[in-house]
Amino acid sequence: MAESTTISNTDNLVKFLKLDQKGSVMAEYIWIDGTNGVRSKTKTLSGPVKSYEELSEWNFDGSSTGQAPGDNSDVYIRPCAIFPDPFRGGENILVLCETWDPDGSPNKFNYRHEAARLMEANAKHQPWFGLEQEYTLLGPDGWPYGWPKGGFPGPQGPYYCGIGTGKVYCRDIVEAHYKACLYAGIKIAGVNAEVMPAQWEFQIGPCEGIQLGDHLWMARFLLHRVAEEFGVVITFSPKPIPGDWNGAGLHANVSTAEMRKDGGMKHIEAAIKKLEKRHEEHIAVYGEGNRERLTGQHETGNIDQFSWGVADRGASIRIPRQCAKDGKGYFEDRRPASNADPYQITGMMVETIFGGLPEENLAKT
């Protein structure tokens, strides 16, 4: 695999992973930082837990993660979901957390809090989401893994869902990540090689409500951790290589109870009309660097124009042909960039389709 100055001696680690923990449990507290990345640290628990509600609040130095000033640096992490730990095994767990400021308000990078309130307020509509996470594998030098050093591979064409040497790169990482997600209980629906060589995609969902954001962020964490073992860098840049190469997106598939019933197409079309009216607001939270990706080429729509169509991958919104035939189902928002926050995507989607939080809910916060 790739040369790396950081060596992961997994073979040596295995014998230590087998040691008896004497009843103690290792809990990896994970949170989203101020740069749209993930951070984590480990706490020892006296025994196994069944729910995140059994876990205590913790804190970290927010001045080192871009989430607080140095003179008031404590940021609190509150557990909100737990998953089996595929790296340590046993009763050890991964703990997804929200970030909170000392005054009791959500940290400004805590997008989960508002999204969860929106999901709860609109739970009767049973919003389902499925997100397609594209990403690119880089060597330590920042160049796509498997590409000629300082050069380029052959034109796009043979790489999408490709098989064989020279058509796909780092399948071992992809397979390891897939298995880690399944072990952790992540709702990973599948994986495939993408159009640009060294680019892959995994899909999360269908998930209802806030669960989608939780599972996607945990899948991102697992991907970074798996890549550590191989000395490979993961980037979610929406346009990692300029020129005639596909970018990377986070296509969002959306469905509600009304859309899934017979005659649901009218609800899909009504939602699309609402999305058109808030196009700029959605683009504002759909990821950094998205203008380089949404050019109207390489299976994207133009960032300044809203469009939709049946089976049209060059549109902002695509209605799958089968859904158009059935007259019900879901639609795909193709605008989000690969580095977008899933809580912002899904929260904004629910807000646009069903409206903001009721006044009585706002008054509680």
CSV table of C-alpha atoms in Angstrom, one decimal:
chain,number,residue,atom,x,y,z
A,1,MET,CA,0.0,0.0,0.0
A,2,ALA,CA,0.9,3.6,0.2
A,3,GLU,CA,4.1,4.7,1.9
A,4,SER,CA,3.4,6.5,5.1
A,5,THR,CA,5.4,8.2,7.8
A,6,THR,CA,2.8,7.0,10.3
A,7,ILE,CA,3.1,3.3,10.7
A,8,SER,CA,0.1,1.3,11.9
A,9,ASN,CA,1.5,-2.0,13.2
A,10,THR,CA,-1.8,-3.8,13.3
A,11,ASP,CA,-0.2,-7.3,13.5
A,12,ASN,CA,1.5,-6.3,16.7
A,13,LEU,CA,-1.6,-4.7,18.1
A,14,VAL,CA,-3.7,-7.9,17.7
A,15,LYS,CA,-2.1,-9.7,20.7
A,16,PHE,CA,-3.0,-6.7,23.0
A,17,LEU,CA,-6.5,-6.5,21.7
A,18,LYS,CA,-7.0,-10.1,23.0
A,19,LEU,CA,-6.1,-9.1,26.6
A,20,ASP,CA,-8.7,-9.3,29.3
A,21,GLN,CA,-10.1,-5.9,30.2
A,22,LYS,CA,-11.2,-7.1,33.7
A,23,GLY,CA,-14.8,-6.1,33.2
A,24,SER,CA,-14.0,-2.5,32.1
A,25,VAL,CA,-15.3,-1.1,28.8
A,26,MET,CA,-13.6,1.3,26.4
A,27,ALA,CA,-15.9,4.0,25.1
A,28,GLU,CA,-14.7,6.1,22.2
A,29,TYR,CA,-16.4,9.5,22.4
A,30,ILE,CA,-16.7,11.0,18.9
A,31,TRP,CA,-17.8,14.5,17.9
A,32,ILE,CA,-17.8,16.8,14.9
A,33,ASP,CA,-15.2,19.6,15.1
A,34,GLY,CA,-15.1,23.2,13.7
A,35,THR,CA,-13.7,22.2,10.4
A,36,ASN,CA,-16.4,19.6,9.5
A,37,GLY,CA,-14.1,16.7,10.5
A,38,VAL,CA,-14.3,14.2,13.3
A,39,ARG,CA,-12.4,14.0,16.6
A,40,SER,CA,-12.4,11.4,19.3
A,41,LYS,CA,-11.0,10.3,22.7
A,42,THR,CA,-11.4,7.3,24.9
A,43,LYS,CA,-13.0,6.9,28.3
A,44,THR,CA,-12.9,3.8,30.6
A,45,LEU,CA,-16.3,2.6,31.8
A,46,SER,CA,-16.8,0.3,34.8
A,47,GLY,CA,-19.0,-2.1,32.8
A,48,PRO,CA,-21.1,-2.6,29.7
A,49,VAL,CA,-23.9,-0.2,28.8
A,50,LYS,CA,-27.1,-0.7,26.8
A,51,SER,CA,-28.0,2.9,26.0
A,52,TYR,CA,-26.3,6.2,25.4
A,53,GLU,CA,-28.5,7.6,28.2
A,54,GLU,CA,-26.4,5.6,30.7
A,55,LEU,CA,-23.3,7.6,29.7
A,56,SER,CA,-22.0,10.7,31.3
A,57,GLU,CA,-21.3,14.1,29.7
A,58,TRP,CA,-17.6,14.8,29.0
A,59,ASN,CA,-15.6,17.8,27.7
A,60,PHE,CA,-12.7,18.7,25.5
A,61,ASP,CA,-10.5,21.7,24.6
A,62,GLY,CA,-12.5,23.5,22.0
A,63,SER,CA,-9.7,26.0,21.3
A,64,SER,CA,-7.8,23.1,19.6
A,65,THR,CA,-10.7,22.0,17.4
A,66,GLY,CA,-11.9,25.4,16.1
A,67,GLN,CA,-15.0,25.4,18.4
A,68,ALA,CA,-14.1,27.8,21.3
A,69,PRO,CA,-11.7,30.6,22.2
A,70,GLY,CA,-8.6,29.9,24.3
A,71,ASP,CA,-9.9,32.0,27.3
A,72,ASN,CA,-13.2,30.0,27.4
A,73,SER,CA,-12.1,26.7,25.8
A,74,ASP,CA,-14.2,24.0,27.5
A,75,VAL,CA,-16.8,22.4,25.2
A,76,TYR,CA,-19.1,19.7,26.4
A,77,ILE,CA,-19.9,16.5,24.6
A,78,ARG,CA,-23.2,14.8,25.3
A,79,PRO,CA,-23.7,11.2,24.1
A,80,CYS,CA,-26.6,10.8,21.6
A,81,ALA,CA,-26.0,7.3,20.1
A,82,ILE,CA,-23.8,4.3,20.6
A,83,PHE,CA,-22.5,1.6,18.3
A,84,PRO,CA,-20.4,-1.6,18.7
A,85,ASP,CA,-16.7,-0.9,18.2
A,86,PRO,CA,-15.3,-2.9,15.2
A,87,PHE,CA,-11.7,-2.1,16.1
A,88,ARG,CA,-11.7,-3.2,19.7
A,89,GLY,CA,-14.6,-5.6,19.7
A,90,GLY,CA,-16.1,-7.1,22.8
A,91,GLU,CA,-18.3,-4.8,24.9
A,92,ASN,CA,-16.4,-1.7,23.7
A,93,ILE,CA,-18.4,1.0,22.1
A,94,LEU,CA,-18.3,4.0,19.8
A,95,VAL,CA,-20.2,7.0,21.2
A,96,LEU,CA,-21.5,9.7,18.9
A,97,CYS,CA,-21.9,13.0,20.8
A,98,GLU,CA,-23.4,16.5,20.3
A,99,THR,CA,-21.2,19.5,21.3
A,100,TRP,CA,-22.5,22.1,23.8
A,101,ASP,CA,-21.2,25.3,25.2
A,102,PRO,CA,-20.8,26.0,28.9
A,103,ASP,CA,-23.9,28.3,29.0
A,104,GLY,CA,-26.1,25.3,28.0
A,105,SER,CA,-26.6,26.3,24.4
A,106,PRO,CA,-25.6,24.1,21.4
A,107,ASN,CA,-22.1,24.8,20.0
A,108,LYS,CA,-22.3,26.8,16.8
A,109,PHE,CA,-21.1,23.7,14.9
A,110,ASN,CA,-23.7,21.4,16.5
A,111,TYR,CA,-26.1,21.1,13.5
A,112,ARG,CA,-27.6,17.9,14.9
A,113,HIS,CA,-29.6,19.6,17.7
A,114,GLU,CA,-31.9,21.7,15.4
A,115,ALA,CA,-32.2,18.9,12.9
A,116,ALA,CA,-33.4,16.5,15.6
A,117,ARG,CA,-36.0,19.0,16.7
A,118,LEU,CA,-37.2,19.4,13.1
A,119,MET,CA,-37.4,15.6,12.7
A,120,GLU,CA,-39.4,15.3,16.0
A,121,ALA,CA,-41.8,18.0,15.0
A,122,ASN,CA,-42.5,16.3,11.7
A,123,ALA,CA,-42.3,12.7,12.7
A,124,LYS,CA,-45.9,12.0,11.5
A,125,HIS,CA,-44.7,12.5,7.9
A,126,GLN,CA,-42.1,9.7,8.4
A,127,PRO,CA,-39.3,11.3,6.4
A,128,TRP,CA,-36.9,8.7,5.0
A,129,PHE,CA,-33.4,9.5,3.7
A,130,GLY,CA,-30.7,7.7,1.8
A,131,LEU,CA,-27.4,9.6,1.1
A,132,GLU,CA,-24.8,8.5,-1.4
A,133,GLN,CA,-21.4,9.5,0.0
A,134,GLU,CA,-18.7,9.8,-2.6
A,135,TYR,CA,-15.0,10.2,-1.6
A,136,THR,CA,-11.5,10.1,-3.0
A,137,LEU,CA,-8.5,8.1,-1.8
A,138,LEU,CA,-5.2,10.0,-1.8
A,139,GLY,CA,-1.6,9.0,-1.1
A,140,PRO,CA,0.4,10.8,1.5
A,141,ASP,CA,1.5,13.2,-1.2
A,142,GLY,CA,-2.1,14.4,-1.8
A,143,TRP,CA,-2.3,12.8,-5.3
A,144,PRO,CA,-5.1,10.3,-6.0
A,145,TYR,CA,-4.0,6.8,-5.1
A,146,GLY,CA,-2.9,4.7,-8.0
A,147,TRP,CA,-2.5,7.6,-10.4
A,148,PRO,CA,0.9,8.1,-12.1
A,149,LYS,CA,3.1,10.4,-9.9
A,150,GLY,CA,2.5,13.9,-11.3
A,151,GLY,CA,0.5,12.5,-14.2
A,152,PHE,CA,-2.9,11.2,-15.1
A,153,PRO,CA,-4.6,7.9,-15.8
A,154,GLY,CA,-6.6,7.2,-19.0
A,155,PRO,CA,-9.9,9.1,-19.6
A,156,GLN,CA,-13.0,8.3,-17.5
A,157,GLY,CA,-15.0,5.4,-18.8
A,158,PRO,CA,-13.7,2.1,-17.5
A,159,TYR,CA,-13.6,3.0,-13.8
A,160,TYR,CA,-17.3,3.3,-12.8
A,161,CYS,CA,-18.2,0.0,-11.1
A,162,GLY,CA,-15.0,-1.3,-12.6
A,163,ILE,CA,-13.3,-4.7,-12.1
A,164,GLY,CA,-9.7,-5.5,-12.5
A,165,THR,CA,-6.2,-4.0,-12.0
A,166,GLY,CA,-5.8,-0.6,-13.5
A,167,LYS,CA,-9.6,0.1,-13.2
A,168,VAL,CA,-10.0,0.2,-9.4
A,169,TYR,CA,-7.7,1.2,-6.5
A,170,CYS,CA,-7.8,0.4,-2.8
A,171,ARG,CA,-10.6,-2.1,-2.9
A,172,ASP,CA,-9.2,-3.6,0.3
A,173,ILE,CA,-9.9,-0.3,2.2
A,174,VAL,CA,-13.5,-0.3,0.8
A,175,GLU,CA,-14.1,-3.9,1.8
A,176,ALA,CA,-12.7,-3.3,5.3
A,177,HIS,CA,-14.8,-0.2,5.8
A,178,TYR,CA,-18.0,-2.0,4.6
A,179,LYS,CA,-17.4,-4.8,7.1
A,180,ALA,CA,-16.7,-2.4,9.9
A,181,CYS,CA,-19.9,-0.5,9.2
A,182,LEU,CA,-21.9,-3.8,9.2
A,183,TYR,CA,-20.3,-4.8,12.5
A,184,ALA,CA,-21.1,-1.4,14.1
A,185,GLY,CA,-24.8,-1.6,13.0
A,186,ILE,CA,-24.5,1.2,10.5
A,187,LYS,CA,-27.2,1.1,7.9
A,188,ILE,CA,-24.9,0.9,4.9
A,189,ALA,CA,-26.8,-0.1,1.8
A,190,GLY,CA,-23.9,-0.7,-0.6
A,191,VAL,CA,-20.7,0.5,-2.2
A,192,ASN,CA,-19.3,1.0,-5.7
A,193,ALA,CA,-16.4,2.4,-7.5
A,194,GLU,CA,-17.1,5.8,-9.0
A,195,VAL,CA,-16.5,7.5,-12.4
A,196,MET,CA,-13.1,9.0,-11.5
A,197,PRO,CA,-10.4,6.5,-10.7
A,198,ALA,CA,-9.6,6.3,-6.9
A,199,GLN,CA,-13.1,7.6,-6.2
A,200,TRP,CA,-15.6,5.4,-4.4
A,201,GLU,CA,-19.1,5.7,-3.0
A,202,PHE,CA,-21.0,4.1,-0.1
A,203,GLN,CA,-24.7,4.6,0.5
A,204,ILE,CA,-26.4,5.0,3.9
A,205,GLY,CA,-30.1,4.4,4.4
A,206,PRO,CA,-32.9,4.3,4.1
A,207,CYS,CA,-33.0,5.8,7.6
A,208,GLU,CA,-35.9,7.7,9.2
A,209,GLY,CA,-35.4,11.2,10.7
A,210,ILE,CA,-32.2,12.0,12.6
A,211,GLN,CA,-30.8,8.5,12.3
A,212,LEU,CA,-29.5,9.2,8.8
A,213,GLY,CA,-27.1,11.9,10.0
A,214,ASP,CA,-26.0,9.8,12.9
A,215,HIS,CA,-25.2,6.8,10.7
A,216,LEU,CA,-23.5,8.8,8.0
A,217,TRP,CA,-21.2,10.6,10.4
A,218,MET,CA,-20.2,7.3,12.1
A,219,ALA,CA,-19.6,5.8,8.6
A,220,ARG,CA,-17.2,8.7,7.9
A,221,PHE,CA,-15.4,8.2,11.2
A,222,LEU,CA,-15.0,4.5,10.4
A,223,LEU,CA,-13.7,5.3,6.9
A,224,HIS,CA,-11.0,7.6,8.3
A,225,ARG,CA,-10.0,5.0,10.9
A,226,VAL,CA,-9.8,2.2,8.4
A,227,ALA,CA,-7.7,4.3,6.1
A,228,GLU,CA,-5.2,4.9,8.9
A,229,GLU,CA,-4.4,1.2,8.8
A,230,PHE,CA,-3.3,1.5,5.1
A,231,GLY,CA,-1.5,4.9,5.2
A,232,VAL,CA,-4.1,6.3,2.8
A,233,VAL,CA,-5.8,9.8,3.1
A,234,ILE,CA,-9.6,10.2,2.7
A,235,THR,CA,-10.8,13.4,1.1
A,236,PHE,CA,-14.4,14.6,0.8
A,237,SER,CA,-13.5,17.5,-1.5
A,238,PRO,CA,-16.2,18.0,-4.1
A,239,LYS,CA,-13.7,18.7,-6.8
A,240,PRO,CA,-10.4,17.1,-5.8
A,241,ILE,CA,-8.9,17.2,-9.3
A,242,PRO,CA,-9.7,20.2,-11.7
A,243,GLY,CA,-10.5,19.6,-15.3
A,244,ASP,CA,-12.3,16.8,-17.1
A,245,TRP,CA,-12.8,14.7,-14.0
A,246,ASN,CA,-16.0,14.0,-12.1
A,247,GLY,CA,-16.4,15.7,-8.7
A,248,ALA,CA,-17.7,14.1,-5.6
A,249,GLY,CA,-21.2,14.6,-4.2
A,250,LEU,CA,-23.6,13.5,-1.4
A,251,HIS,CA,-26.8,12.9,-3.4
A,252,ALA,CA,-29.8,12.9,-1.1
A,253,ASN,CA,-32.7,10.6,-1.7
A,254,VAL,CA,-35.8,11.8,0.0
A,255,SER,CA,-39.2,10.2,0.7
A,256,THR,CA,-42.1,10.9,3.0
A,257,ALA,CA,-45.2,8.8,4.0
A,258,GLU,CA,-47.3,10.8,1.6
A,259,MET,CA,-44.9,10.3,-1.3
A,260,ARG,CA,-44.8,6.6,-0.8
A,261,LYS,CA,-48.5,6.1,-1.1
A,262,ASP,CA,-50.5,5.7,-4.4
A,263,GLY,CA,-50.8,9.2,-5.9
A,264,GLY,CA,-47.6,10.2,-4.2
A,265,MET,CA,-46.2,11.9,-7.3
A,266,LYS,CA,-48.2,15.0,-6.6
A,267,HIS,CA,-46.5,15.3,-3.2
A,268,ILE,CA,-43.1,14.8,-4.8
A,269,GLU,CA,-43.8,17.6,-7.3
A,270,ALA,CA,-45.1,19.9,-4.6
A,271,ALA,CA,-41.9,19.3,-2.6
A,272,ILE,CA,-39.8,20.1,-5.7
A,273,LYS,CA,-41.6,23.4,-6.2
A,274,LYS,CA,-40.8,24.4,-2.6
A,275,LEU,CA,-37.2,23.4,-3.1
A,276,GLU,CA,-37.0,25.6,-6.2
A,277,LYS,CA,-38.1,28.6,-4.1
A,278,ARG,CA,-35.3,28.1,-1.6
A,279,HIS,CA,-32.6,27.0,-4.0
A,280,GLU,CA,-30.0,29.5,-2.8
A,281,GLU,CA,-30.6,28.7,0.8
A,282,HIS,CA,-30.1,25.0,0.2
A,283,ILE,CA,-26.9,25.7,-1.8
A,284,ALA,CA,-25.6,27.7,1.1
A,285,VAL,CA,-25.5,24.6,3.4
A,286,TYR,CA,-24.7,22.0,0.7
A,287,GLY,CA,-21.0,22.1,1.2
A,288,GLU,CA,-17.8,24.1,0.7
A,289,GLY,CA,-16.3,24.3,-2.8
A,290,ASN,CA,-19.5,23.2,-4.5
A,291,ARG,CA,-19.3,25.8,-7.3
A,292,GLU,CA,-16.3,24.0,-8.8
A,293,ARG,CA,-18.4,20.8,-8.9
A,294,LEU,CA,-21.9,22.1,-10.0
A,295,THR,CA,-20.9,23.4,-13.4
A,296,GLY,CA,-23.6,21.7,-15.5
A,297,GLN,CA,-21.1,19.1,-16.7
A,298,HIS,CA,-20.0,15.7,-15.4
A,299,GLU,CA,-23.5,14.7,-14.3
A,300,THR,CA,-24.3,17.9,-12.4
A,301,GLY,CA,-26.7,20.8,-12.7
A,302,ASN,CA,-25.6,24.4,-12.8
A,303,ILE,CA,-25.2,25.9,-9.3
A,304,ASP,CA,-27.0,29.1,-10.3
A,305,GLN,CA,-30.0,27.4,-11.9
A,306,PHE,CA,-32.6,25.0,-10.4
A,307,SER,CA,-33.9,22.2,-12.6
A,308,TRP,CA,-35.6,18.9,-12.3
A,309,GLY,CA,-36.5,15.9,-14.5
A,310,VAL,CA,-37.1,12.2,-14.8
A,311,ALA,CA,-33.9,10.1,-14.9
A,312,ASP,CA,-31.9,13.3,-15.6
A,313,ARG,CA,-28.5,13.2,-13.8
A,314,GLY,CA,-27.8,16.7,-15.2
A,315,ALA,CA,-30.6,18.2,-13.2
A,316,SER,CA,-30.7,19.6,-9.6
A,317,ILE,CA,-33.5,17.1,-8.7
A,318,ARG,CA,-33.9,13.7,-10.4
A,319,ILE,CA,-37.0,11.7,-10.2
A,320,PRO,CA,-36.1,8.0,-10.9
A,321,ARG,CA,-37.8,6.6,-13.9
A,322,GLN,CA,-39.4,3.8,-11.9
A,323,CYS,CA,-40.9,6.3,-9.5
A,324,ALA,CA,-42.4,8.3,-12.4
A,325,LYS,CA,-43.8,5.0,-13.8
A,326,ASP,CA,-45.3,4.0,-10.4
A,327,GLY,CA,-46.6,7.5,-9.7
A,328,LYS,CA,-45.0,7.4,-6.2
A,329,GLY,CA,-41.7,6.9,-4.3
A,330,TYR,CA,-38.9,9.4,-3.8
A,331,PHE,CA,-36.7,12.0,-5.4
A,332,GLU,CA,-33.0,12.6,-5.5
A,333,ASP,CA,-31.4,16.0,-4.7
A,334,ARG,CA,-28.1,15.9,-6.6
A,335,ARG,CA,-26.9,19.3,-5.4
A,336,PRO,CA,-25.1,18.5,-2.1
A,337,ALA,CA,-21.3,18.3,-2.2
A,338,SER,CA,-19.5,15.3,-0.7
A,339,ASN,CA,-18.3,17.4,2.3
A,340,ALA,CA,-21.8,18.7,3.3
A,341,ASP,CA,-23.1,18.0,6.7
A,342,PRO,CA,-26.0,15.4,6.6
A,343,TYR,CA,-27.7,17.1,9.5
A,344,GLN,CA,-27.9,20.3,7.6
A,345,ILE,CA,-29.1,18.6,4.4
A,346,THR,CA,-31.8,16.6,6.0
A,347,GLY,CA,-32.9,19.3,8.5
A,348,MET,CA,-33.2,21.9,5.7
A,349,MET,CA,-35.1,19.4,3.5
A,350,VAL,CA,-37.7,18.8,6.2
A,351,GLU,CA,-37.9,22.5,7.0
A,352,THR,CA,-38.5,23.4,3.3
A,353,ILE,CA,-41.1,20.7,2.7
A,354,PHE,CA,-43.1,21.0,6.0
A,355,GLY,CA,-42.1,24.4,7.4
A,356,GLY,CA,-40.1,25.5,10.4
A,357,LEU,CA,-40.5,24.5,14.0
A,358,PRO,CA,-43.9,25.3,15.6
A,359,GLU,CA,-43.8,28.3,17.9
A,360,GLU,CA,-44.5,26.1,21.0
A,361,ASN,CA,-41.3,24.1,20.2
A,362,LEU,CA,-39.2,27.2,19.7
A,363,ALA,CA,-40.3,28.5,23.0
A,364,LYS,CA,-39.0,25.5,24.8
A,365,THR,CA,-35.3,26.1,23.8
